[in-house]
Tab-separated table of C-alpha atoms in Angstrom:
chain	number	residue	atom	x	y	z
A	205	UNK	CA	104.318	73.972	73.747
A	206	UNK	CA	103.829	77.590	72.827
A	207	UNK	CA	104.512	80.442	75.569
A	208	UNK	CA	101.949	82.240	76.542
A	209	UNK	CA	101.350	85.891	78.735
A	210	UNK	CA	98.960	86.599	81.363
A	211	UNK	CA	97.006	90.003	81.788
A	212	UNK	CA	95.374	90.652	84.925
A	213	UNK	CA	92.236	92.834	85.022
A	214	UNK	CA	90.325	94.549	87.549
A	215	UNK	CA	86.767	94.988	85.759
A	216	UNK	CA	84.202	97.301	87.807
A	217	UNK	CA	80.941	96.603	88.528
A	218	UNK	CA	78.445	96.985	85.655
A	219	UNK	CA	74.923	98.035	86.248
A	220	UNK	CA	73.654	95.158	84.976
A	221	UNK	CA	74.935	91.463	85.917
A	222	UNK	CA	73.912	87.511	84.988
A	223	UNK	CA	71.774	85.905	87.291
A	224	UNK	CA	73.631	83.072	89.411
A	225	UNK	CA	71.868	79.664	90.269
A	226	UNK	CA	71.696	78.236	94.240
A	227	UNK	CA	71.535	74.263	94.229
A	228	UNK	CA	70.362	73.736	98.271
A	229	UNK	CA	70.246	70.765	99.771
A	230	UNK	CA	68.275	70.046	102.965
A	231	UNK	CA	69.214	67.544	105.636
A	232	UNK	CA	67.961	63.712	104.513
A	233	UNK	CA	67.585	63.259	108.698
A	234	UNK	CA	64.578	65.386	108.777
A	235	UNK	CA	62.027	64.245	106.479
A	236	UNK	CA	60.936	59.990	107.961
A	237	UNK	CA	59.597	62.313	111.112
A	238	UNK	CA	56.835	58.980	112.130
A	239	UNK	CA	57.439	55.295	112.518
A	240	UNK	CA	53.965	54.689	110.902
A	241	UNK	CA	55.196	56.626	107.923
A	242	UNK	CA	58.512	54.532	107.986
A	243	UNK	CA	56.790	51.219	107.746
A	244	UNK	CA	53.890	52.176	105.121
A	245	UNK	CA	56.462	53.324	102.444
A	246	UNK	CA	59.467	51.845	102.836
A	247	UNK	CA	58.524	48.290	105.033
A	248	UNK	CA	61.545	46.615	103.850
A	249	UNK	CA	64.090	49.316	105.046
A	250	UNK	CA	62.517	49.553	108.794
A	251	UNK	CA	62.510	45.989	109.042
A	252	UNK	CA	66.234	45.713	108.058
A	253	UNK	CA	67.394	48.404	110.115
A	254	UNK	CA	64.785	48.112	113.146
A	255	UNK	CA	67.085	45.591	115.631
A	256	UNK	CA	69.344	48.346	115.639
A	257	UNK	CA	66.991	51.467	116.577
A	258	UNK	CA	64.892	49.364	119.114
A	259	UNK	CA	68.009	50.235	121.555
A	260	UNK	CA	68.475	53.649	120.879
A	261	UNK	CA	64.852	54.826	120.369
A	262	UNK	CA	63.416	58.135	122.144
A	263	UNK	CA	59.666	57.099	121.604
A	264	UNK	CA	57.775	54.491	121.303
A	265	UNK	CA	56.760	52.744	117.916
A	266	UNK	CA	53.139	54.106	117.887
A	267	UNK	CA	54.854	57.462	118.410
A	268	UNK	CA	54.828	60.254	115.298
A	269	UNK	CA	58.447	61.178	115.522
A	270	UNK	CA	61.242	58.173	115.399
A	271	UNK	CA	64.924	59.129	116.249
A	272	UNK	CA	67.525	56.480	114.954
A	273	UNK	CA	71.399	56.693	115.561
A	274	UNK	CA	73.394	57.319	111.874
A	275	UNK	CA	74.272	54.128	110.262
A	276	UNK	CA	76.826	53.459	107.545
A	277	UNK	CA	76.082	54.000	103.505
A	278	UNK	CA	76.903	50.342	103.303
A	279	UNK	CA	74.197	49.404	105.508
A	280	UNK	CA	71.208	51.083	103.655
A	281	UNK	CA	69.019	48.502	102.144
A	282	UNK	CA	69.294	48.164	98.045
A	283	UNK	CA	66.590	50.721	96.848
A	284	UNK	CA	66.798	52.604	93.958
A	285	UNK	CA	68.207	56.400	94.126
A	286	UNK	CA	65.047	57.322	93.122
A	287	UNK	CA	62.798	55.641	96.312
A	288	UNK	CA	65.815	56.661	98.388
A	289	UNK	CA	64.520	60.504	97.039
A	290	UNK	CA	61.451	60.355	98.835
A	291	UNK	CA	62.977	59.614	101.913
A	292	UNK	CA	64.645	62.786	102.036
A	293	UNK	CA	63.164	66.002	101.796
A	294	UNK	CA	61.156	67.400	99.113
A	295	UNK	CA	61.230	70.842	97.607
A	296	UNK	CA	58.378	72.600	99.143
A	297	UNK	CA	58.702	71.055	102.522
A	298	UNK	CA	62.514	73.210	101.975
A	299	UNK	CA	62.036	76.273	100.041
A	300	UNK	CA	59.340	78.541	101.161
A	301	UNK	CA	59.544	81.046	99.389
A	302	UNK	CA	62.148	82.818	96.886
A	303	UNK	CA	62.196	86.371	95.280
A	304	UNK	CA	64.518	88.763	92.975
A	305	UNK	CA	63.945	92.243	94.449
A	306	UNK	CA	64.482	95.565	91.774
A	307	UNK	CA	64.745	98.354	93.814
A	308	UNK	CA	62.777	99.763	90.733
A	309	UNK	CA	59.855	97.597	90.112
A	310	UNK	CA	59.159	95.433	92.506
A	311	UNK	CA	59.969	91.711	92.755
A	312	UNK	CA	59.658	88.440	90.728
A	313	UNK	CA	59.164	84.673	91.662
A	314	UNK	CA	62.667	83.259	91.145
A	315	UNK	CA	61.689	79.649	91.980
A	316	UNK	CA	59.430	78.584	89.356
A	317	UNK	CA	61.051	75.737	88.027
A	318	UNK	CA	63.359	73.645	90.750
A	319	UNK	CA	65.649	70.942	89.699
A	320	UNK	CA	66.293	67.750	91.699
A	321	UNK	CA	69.893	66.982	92.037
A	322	UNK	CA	70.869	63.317	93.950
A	323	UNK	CA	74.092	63.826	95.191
A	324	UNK	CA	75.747	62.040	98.550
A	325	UNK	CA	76.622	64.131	101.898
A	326	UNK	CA	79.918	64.225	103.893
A	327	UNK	CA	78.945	61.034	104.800
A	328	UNK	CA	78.284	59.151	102.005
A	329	UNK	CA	74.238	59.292	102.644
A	330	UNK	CA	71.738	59.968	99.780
A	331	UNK	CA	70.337	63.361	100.032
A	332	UNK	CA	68.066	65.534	97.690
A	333	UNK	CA	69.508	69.223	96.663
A	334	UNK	CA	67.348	71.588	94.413
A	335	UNK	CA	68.625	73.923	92.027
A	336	UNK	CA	67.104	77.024	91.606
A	337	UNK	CA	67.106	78.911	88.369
A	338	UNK	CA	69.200	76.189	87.136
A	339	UNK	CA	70.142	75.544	82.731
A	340	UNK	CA	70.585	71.919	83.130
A	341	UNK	CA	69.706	70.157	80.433
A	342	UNK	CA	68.177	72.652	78.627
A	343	UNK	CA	70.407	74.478	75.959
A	344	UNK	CA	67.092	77.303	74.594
A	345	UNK	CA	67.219	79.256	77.835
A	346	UNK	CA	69.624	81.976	77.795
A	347	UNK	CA	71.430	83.803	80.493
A	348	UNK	CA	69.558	86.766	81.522
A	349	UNK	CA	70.552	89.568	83.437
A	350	UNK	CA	69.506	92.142	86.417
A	351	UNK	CA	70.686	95.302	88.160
A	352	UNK	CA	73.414	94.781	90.173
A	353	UNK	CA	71.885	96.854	92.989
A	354	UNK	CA	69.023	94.295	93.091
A	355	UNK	CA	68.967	91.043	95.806
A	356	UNK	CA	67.827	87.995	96.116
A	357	UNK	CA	65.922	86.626	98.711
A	358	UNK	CA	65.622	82.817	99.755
A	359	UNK	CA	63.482	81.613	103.115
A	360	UNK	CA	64.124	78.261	103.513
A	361	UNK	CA	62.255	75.851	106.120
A	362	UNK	CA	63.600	73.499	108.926
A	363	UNK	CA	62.373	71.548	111.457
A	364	UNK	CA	64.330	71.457	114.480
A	365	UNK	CA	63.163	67.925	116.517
A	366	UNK	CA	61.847	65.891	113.446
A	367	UNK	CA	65.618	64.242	113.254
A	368	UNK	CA	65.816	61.045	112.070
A	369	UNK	CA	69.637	60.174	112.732
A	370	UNK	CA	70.342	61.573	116.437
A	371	UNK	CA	73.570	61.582	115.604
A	372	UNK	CA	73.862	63.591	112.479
A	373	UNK	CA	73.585	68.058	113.276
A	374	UNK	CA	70.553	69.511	111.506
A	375	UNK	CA	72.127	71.896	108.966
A	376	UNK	CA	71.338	72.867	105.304
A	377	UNK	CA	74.011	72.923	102.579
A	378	UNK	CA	73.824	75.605	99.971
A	379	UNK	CA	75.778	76.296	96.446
A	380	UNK	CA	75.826	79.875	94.420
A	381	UNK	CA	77.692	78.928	91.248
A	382	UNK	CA	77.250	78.995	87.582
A	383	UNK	CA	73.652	78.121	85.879
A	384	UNK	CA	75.006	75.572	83.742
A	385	UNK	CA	77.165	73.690	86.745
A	386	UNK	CA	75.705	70.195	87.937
A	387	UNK	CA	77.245	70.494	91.180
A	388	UNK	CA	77.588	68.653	94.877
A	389	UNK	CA	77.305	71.900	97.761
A	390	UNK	CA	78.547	69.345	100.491
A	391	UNK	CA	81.526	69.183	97.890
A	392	UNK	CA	81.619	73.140	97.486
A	393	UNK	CA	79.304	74.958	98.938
A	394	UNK	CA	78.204	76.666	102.395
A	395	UNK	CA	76.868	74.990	105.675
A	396	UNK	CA	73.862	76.967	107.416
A	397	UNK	CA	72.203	76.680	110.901
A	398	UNK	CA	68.567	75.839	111.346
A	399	UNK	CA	66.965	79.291	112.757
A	400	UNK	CA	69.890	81.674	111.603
A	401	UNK	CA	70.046	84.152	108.630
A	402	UNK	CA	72.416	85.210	106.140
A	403	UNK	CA	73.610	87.909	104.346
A	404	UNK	CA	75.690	86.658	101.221
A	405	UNK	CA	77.879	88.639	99.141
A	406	UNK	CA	78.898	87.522	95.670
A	407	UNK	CA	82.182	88.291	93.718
A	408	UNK	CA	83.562	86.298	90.579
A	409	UNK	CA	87.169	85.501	89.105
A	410	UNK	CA	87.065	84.617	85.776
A	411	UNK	CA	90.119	82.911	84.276
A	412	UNK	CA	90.715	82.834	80.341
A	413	UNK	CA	93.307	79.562	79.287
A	414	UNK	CA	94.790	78.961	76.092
A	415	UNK	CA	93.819	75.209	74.098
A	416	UNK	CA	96.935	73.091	73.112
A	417	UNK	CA	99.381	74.102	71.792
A	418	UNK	CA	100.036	76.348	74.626
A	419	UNK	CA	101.358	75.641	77.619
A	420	UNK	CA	97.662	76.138	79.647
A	421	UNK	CA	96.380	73.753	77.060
A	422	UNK	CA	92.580	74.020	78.281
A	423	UNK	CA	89.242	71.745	77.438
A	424	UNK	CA	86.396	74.109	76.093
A	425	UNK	CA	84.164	72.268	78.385
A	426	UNK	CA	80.981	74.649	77.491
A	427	UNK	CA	81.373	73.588	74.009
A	428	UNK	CA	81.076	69.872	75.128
A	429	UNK	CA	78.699	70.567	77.564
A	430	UNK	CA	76.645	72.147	74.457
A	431	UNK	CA	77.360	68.854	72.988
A	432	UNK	CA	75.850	66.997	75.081
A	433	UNK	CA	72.569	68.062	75.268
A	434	UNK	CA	73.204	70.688	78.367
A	435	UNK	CA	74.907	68.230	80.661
A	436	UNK	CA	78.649	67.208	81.894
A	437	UNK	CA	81.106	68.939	83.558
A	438	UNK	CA	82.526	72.735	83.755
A	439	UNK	CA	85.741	72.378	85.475
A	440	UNK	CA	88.829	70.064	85.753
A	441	UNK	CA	87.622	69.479	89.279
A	442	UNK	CA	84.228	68.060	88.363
A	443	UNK	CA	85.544	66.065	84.787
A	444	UNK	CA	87.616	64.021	87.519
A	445	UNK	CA	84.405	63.514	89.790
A	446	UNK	CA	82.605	62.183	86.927
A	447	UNK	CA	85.237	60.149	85.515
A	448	UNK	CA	85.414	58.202	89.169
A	449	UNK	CA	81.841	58.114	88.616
A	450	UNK	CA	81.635	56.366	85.381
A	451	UNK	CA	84.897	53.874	86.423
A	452	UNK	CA	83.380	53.136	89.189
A	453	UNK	CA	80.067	52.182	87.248
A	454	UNK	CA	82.583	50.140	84.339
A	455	UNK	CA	84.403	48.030	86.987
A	456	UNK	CA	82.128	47.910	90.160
A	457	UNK	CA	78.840	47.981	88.667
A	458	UNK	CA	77.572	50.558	91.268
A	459	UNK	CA	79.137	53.856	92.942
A	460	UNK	CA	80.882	54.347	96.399
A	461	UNK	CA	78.905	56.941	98.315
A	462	UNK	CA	81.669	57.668	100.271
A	463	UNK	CA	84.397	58.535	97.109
A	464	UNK	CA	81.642	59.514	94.760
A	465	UNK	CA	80.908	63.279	94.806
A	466	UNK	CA	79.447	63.980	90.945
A	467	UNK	CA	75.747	64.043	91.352
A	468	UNK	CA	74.408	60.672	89.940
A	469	UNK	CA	70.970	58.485	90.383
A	470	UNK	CA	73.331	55.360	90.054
A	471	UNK	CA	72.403	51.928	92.374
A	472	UNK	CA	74.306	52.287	95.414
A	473	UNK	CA	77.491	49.756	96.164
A	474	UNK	CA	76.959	47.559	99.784
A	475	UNK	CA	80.478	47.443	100.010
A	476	UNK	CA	83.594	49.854	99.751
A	477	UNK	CA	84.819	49.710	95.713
A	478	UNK	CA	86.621	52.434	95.643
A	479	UNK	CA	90.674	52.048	94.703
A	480	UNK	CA	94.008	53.477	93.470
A	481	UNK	CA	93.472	52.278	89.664
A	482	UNK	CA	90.157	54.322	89.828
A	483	UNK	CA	92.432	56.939	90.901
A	484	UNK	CA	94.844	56.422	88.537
A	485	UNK	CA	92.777	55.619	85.888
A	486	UNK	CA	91.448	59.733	85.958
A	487	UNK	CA	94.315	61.178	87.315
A	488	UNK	CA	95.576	63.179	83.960
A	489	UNK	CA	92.274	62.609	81.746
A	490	UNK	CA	91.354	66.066	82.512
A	491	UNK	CA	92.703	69.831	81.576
A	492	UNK	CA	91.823	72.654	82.847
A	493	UNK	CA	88.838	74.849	81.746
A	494	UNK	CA	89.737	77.562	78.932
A	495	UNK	CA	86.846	79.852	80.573
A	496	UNK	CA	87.015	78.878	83.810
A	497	UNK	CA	84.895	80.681	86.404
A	498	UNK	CA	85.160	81.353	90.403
A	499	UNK	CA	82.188	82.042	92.738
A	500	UNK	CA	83.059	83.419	96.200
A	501	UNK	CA	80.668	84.086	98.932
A	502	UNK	CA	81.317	86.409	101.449
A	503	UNK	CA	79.269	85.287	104.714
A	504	UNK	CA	77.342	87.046	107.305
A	505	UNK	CA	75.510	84.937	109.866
A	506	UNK	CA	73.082	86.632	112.370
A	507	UNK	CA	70.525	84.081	114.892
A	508	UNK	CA	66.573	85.068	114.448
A	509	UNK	CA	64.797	83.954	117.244
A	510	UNK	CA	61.548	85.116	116.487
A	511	UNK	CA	61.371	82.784	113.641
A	512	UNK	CA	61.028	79.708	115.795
A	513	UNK	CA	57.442	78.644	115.507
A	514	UNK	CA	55.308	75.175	117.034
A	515	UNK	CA	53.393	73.528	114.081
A	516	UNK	CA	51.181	70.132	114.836
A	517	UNK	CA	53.815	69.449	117.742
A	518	UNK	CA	57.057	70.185	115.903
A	519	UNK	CA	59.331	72.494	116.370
A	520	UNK	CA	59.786	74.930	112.471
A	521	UNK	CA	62.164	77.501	112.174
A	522	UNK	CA	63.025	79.970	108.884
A	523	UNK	CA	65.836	81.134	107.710
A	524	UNK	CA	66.052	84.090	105.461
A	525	UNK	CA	69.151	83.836	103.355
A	526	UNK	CA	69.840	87.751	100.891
A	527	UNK	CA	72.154	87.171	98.322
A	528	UNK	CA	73.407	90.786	96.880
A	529	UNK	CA	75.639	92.002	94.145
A	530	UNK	CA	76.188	95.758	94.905
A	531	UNK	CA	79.258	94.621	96.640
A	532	UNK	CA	80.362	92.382	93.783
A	533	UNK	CA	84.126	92.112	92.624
A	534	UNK	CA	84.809	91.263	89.100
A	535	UNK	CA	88.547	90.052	88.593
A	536	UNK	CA	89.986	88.636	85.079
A	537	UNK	CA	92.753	86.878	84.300
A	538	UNK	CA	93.569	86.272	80.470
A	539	UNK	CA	96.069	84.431	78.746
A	540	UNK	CA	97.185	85.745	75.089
A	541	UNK	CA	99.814	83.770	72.858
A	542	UNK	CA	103.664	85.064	73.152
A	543	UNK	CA	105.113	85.330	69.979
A	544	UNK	CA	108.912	84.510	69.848
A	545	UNK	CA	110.802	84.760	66.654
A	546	UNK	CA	111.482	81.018	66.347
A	547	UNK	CA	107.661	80.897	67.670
A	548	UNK	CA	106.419	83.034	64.840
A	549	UNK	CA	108.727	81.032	62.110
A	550	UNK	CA	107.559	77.806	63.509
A	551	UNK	CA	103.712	78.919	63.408
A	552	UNK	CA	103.782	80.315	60.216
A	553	UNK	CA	105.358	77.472	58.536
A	554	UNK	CA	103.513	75.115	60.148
A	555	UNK	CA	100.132	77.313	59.220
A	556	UNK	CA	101.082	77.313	55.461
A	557	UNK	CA	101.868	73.367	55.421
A	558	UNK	CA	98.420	72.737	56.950
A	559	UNK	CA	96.175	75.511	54.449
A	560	UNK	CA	98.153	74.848	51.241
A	561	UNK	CA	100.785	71.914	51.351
A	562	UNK	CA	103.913	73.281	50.744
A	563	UNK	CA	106.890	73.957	53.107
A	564	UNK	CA	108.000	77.722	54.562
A	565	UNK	CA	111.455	76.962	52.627
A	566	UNK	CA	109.706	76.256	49.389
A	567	UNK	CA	107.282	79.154	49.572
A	568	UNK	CA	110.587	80.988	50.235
A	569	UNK	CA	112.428	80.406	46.656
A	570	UNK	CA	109.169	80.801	45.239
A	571	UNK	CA	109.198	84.909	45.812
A	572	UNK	CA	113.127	84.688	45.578
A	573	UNK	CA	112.214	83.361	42.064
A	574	UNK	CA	109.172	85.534	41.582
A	575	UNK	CA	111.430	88.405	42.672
A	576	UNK	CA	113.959	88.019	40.008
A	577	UNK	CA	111.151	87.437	37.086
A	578	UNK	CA	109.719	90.693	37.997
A	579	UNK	CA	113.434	92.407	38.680
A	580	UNK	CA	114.235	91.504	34.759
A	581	UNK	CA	111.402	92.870	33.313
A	582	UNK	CA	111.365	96.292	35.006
A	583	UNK	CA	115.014	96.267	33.474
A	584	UNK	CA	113.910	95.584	30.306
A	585	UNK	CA	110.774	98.292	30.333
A	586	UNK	CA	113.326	101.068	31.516
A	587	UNK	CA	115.916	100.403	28.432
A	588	UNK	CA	112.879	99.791	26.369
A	589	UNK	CA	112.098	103.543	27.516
A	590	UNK	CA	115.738	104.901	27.884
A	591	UNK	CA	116.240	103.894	23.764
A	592	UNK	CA	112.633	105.377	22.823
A	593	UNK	CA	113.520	108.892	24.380
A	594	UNK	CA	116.781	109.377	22.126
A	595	UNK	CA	114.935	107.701	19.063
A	596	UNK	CA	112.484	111.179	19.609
A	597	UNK	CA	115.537	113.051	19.928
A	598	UNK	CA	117.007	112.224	16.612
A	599	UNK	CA	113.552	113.117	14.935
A	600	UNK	CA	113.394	116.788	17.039
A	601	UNK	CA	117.125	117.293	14.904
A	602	UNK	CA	116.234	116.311	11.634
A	603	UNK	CA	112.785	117.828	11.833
A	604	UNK	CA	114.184	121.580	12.982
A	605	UNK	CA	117.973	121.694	11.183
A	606	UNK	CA	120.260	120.305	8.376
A	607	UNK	CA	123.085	119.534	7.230
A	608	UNK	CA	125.289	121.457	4.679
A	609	UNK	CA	128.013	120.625	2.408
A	610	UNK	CA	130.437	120.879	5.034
A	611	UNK	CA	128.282	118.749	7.644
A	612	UNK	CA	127.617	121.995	9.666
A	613	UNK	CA	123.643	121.944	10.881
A	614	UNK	CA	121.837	124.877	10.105
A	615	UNK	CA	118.736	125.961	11.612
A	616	UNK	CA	115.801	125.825	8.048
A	617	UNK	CA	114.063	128.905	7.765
A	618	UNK	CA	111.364	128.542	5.714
């Protein structure tokens, strides 16, 4: 392994900055509000689970809302991720309303296009997330950019007595991150109260790595992610998650809500299959990212009571969540090879073997040899020259004096 140095840089705040993408999940309790409703769609699943809610129910059958105590992931019935997504909540019935403020001109709709994500909670239940602004799985959209003294504004909707598990708190799970991350907010992410509002301030470490043969030896996961069509993993962290994910799938058939945090539509396992050789198995398949980047979220939580409202008998309450970037910290930390002298002999070597075959040492008597060729024939040119000059010499004499019977030289006049 080759040594590398780090260089730490403070970067301030450009005017204008990339636009982040907020996956938010709503709470799966919320959305089977009416027994009638329950039985309709999903018959089998109330059946199943009905001998144990008759002991704990609030209302009666014929009522609109049905509360039911939290059961176990195991328990569920064997649907499909994809009827267990209309159980939860949908994306209108969340997201009211979203906007991008310019403090220039005016606002834009930044919810046009919201992307399901299936992910499991904190307790291993099936719950529906939407990302907003999100490049998942589609590698023509490019990252574009705003003022950083614009905001974003996000009112989300929740209903405050429509619960379905009494046991579970009504709460809403919410992400900032990366537009290109396919990512679980109850893994990362933010926990906010029905009926409160936020203020959300965004800063960002990015961390440059080095690929092998250095000793940070990173995975260009962007690359791969390019690769593969605009999905897979960013991050060490989430390579892992989806490697449990697909060893799970290999040796179970099925994944473990409880261990399984990657975002997946996979069938469901009735029965803990989680174990060490999964863990194992994953445990140094990953490096870390060579562009690696860090989302923090600095909080502010205030209560809005005037947002609870009575609709059709239920109690609905907004919350209005601002996310800003005129407070936005940009910190960099890049790695950058460290040449030692056996480092630099070893690399260049090495290089020259690779490009053209031959060895440092024999490249080495080649210019000794080359060296000596070329240190003979400047010899040779400067005698060459040295013997010409007195050649014109002897000429100059003969051509101005001569020689008379005694061998005296006398200048010719004539």
């Amino acid at each position: 392994m080759f040594s590398s140095s780090i260089q730490y840089e403070a970067l301030q705040l450009e005017k204008r900055i990339e636009n982040r993408s907020e996956t938010i999940c709503g709470d799966w309790s919320t959305r089977i509000g009416g027994s009638q409703k329950c039985f309709k769609i999903f018959e089998v699943m109330c059946a199943h689970l009905l001998p144990l809610w008759i002991p704990l129910l609030h209302h009666s059958l014929l009522d609109e809302v049905l509360a039911v105590p939290a059961v176990s992931p195991y328990e569920l019935p064997k649907l499909s991720r994809a009827e267990y997504r209309y159980m939860g909540v949908e994306s209108d019935d969340l997201i009211e309303e979203c906007q991008l403020i310019h403090p220039s001109y005016g606002s834009d709709r930044c919810g046009h296009s919201v992307m399901w994500i299936p992910v499991f909670d904190s307790m291993g239940l099936p719950n529906n997330c939407y990302a907003i602004n999100s490049f998942i799985g589609n590698l023509s959209i490019k990252p574009y950019t705003t003022l950083s003294k614009a905001y974003v504004i996000i009112k989300l909707r929740t209903e405050t007595s429509d619960t379905f598990y009494t046991s579970t708190p009504s709460a809403i799970q919410m992400s900032v991150h990366n537009s290109r991350d396919y990512l679980n907010p109850f893994k990362k992410g933010i926990s906010l109260k029905p009926c409160f509002n936020y203020n959300m301030f965004i800063s960002k470490t990015i961390n440059e790595l080095l690929p092998y043969p250095y000793a940070t030896n990173c995975t260009d996961y962007l690359e791969l992610w390019k690769a593969r069509g605009g999905f897979g993993p960013l991050s060490k962290t989430q390579c892992r998650e989806e490697c449990l994910l697909n060893v799970s799938l290999k040796e179970a058939g099925c994944v473990d809500p409880i261990y399984i945090y990657y975002p997946n539509e996979a069938k469901m396992c009735d029965h803990p299959a989680m174990s060490n050789f999964y863990y194992k198995q994953c445990a140094d398949s990953c490096n870390r990212a060579c562009n690696r980047e860090n989302i923090r979220v600095a909080v502010e939580e205030y209560a809005s009571l005037l947002s609870l409202r009575d609709k059709d008998g239920v109690e609905q309450c907004s919350s209005v969540i601002t996310l800003a970037f005129n407070r936005m910290e940009l910190k960099k930390f890049s790695y950058y090879p460290k040449y030692e002298r056996v480092d630099l002999f070893g690399i260049i070597g090495g290089y020259l073997g690779v490009w053209l075959g031959i060895s440092l040492l024999a490249v080495t008597d080649l210019l000794e040899t080359l060296f000596v060729i070329i240190k003979v024939i400047k010899e040779a040119i400067q005698k060459r020259k040295k013997k010409s000059n007195w050649l014109s010499k002897d000429d100059y004499l003969q051509n101005r004096y001569h020689a008379d019977s005694r061998g005296n030289f006398r200048l010719k006049i004539y």
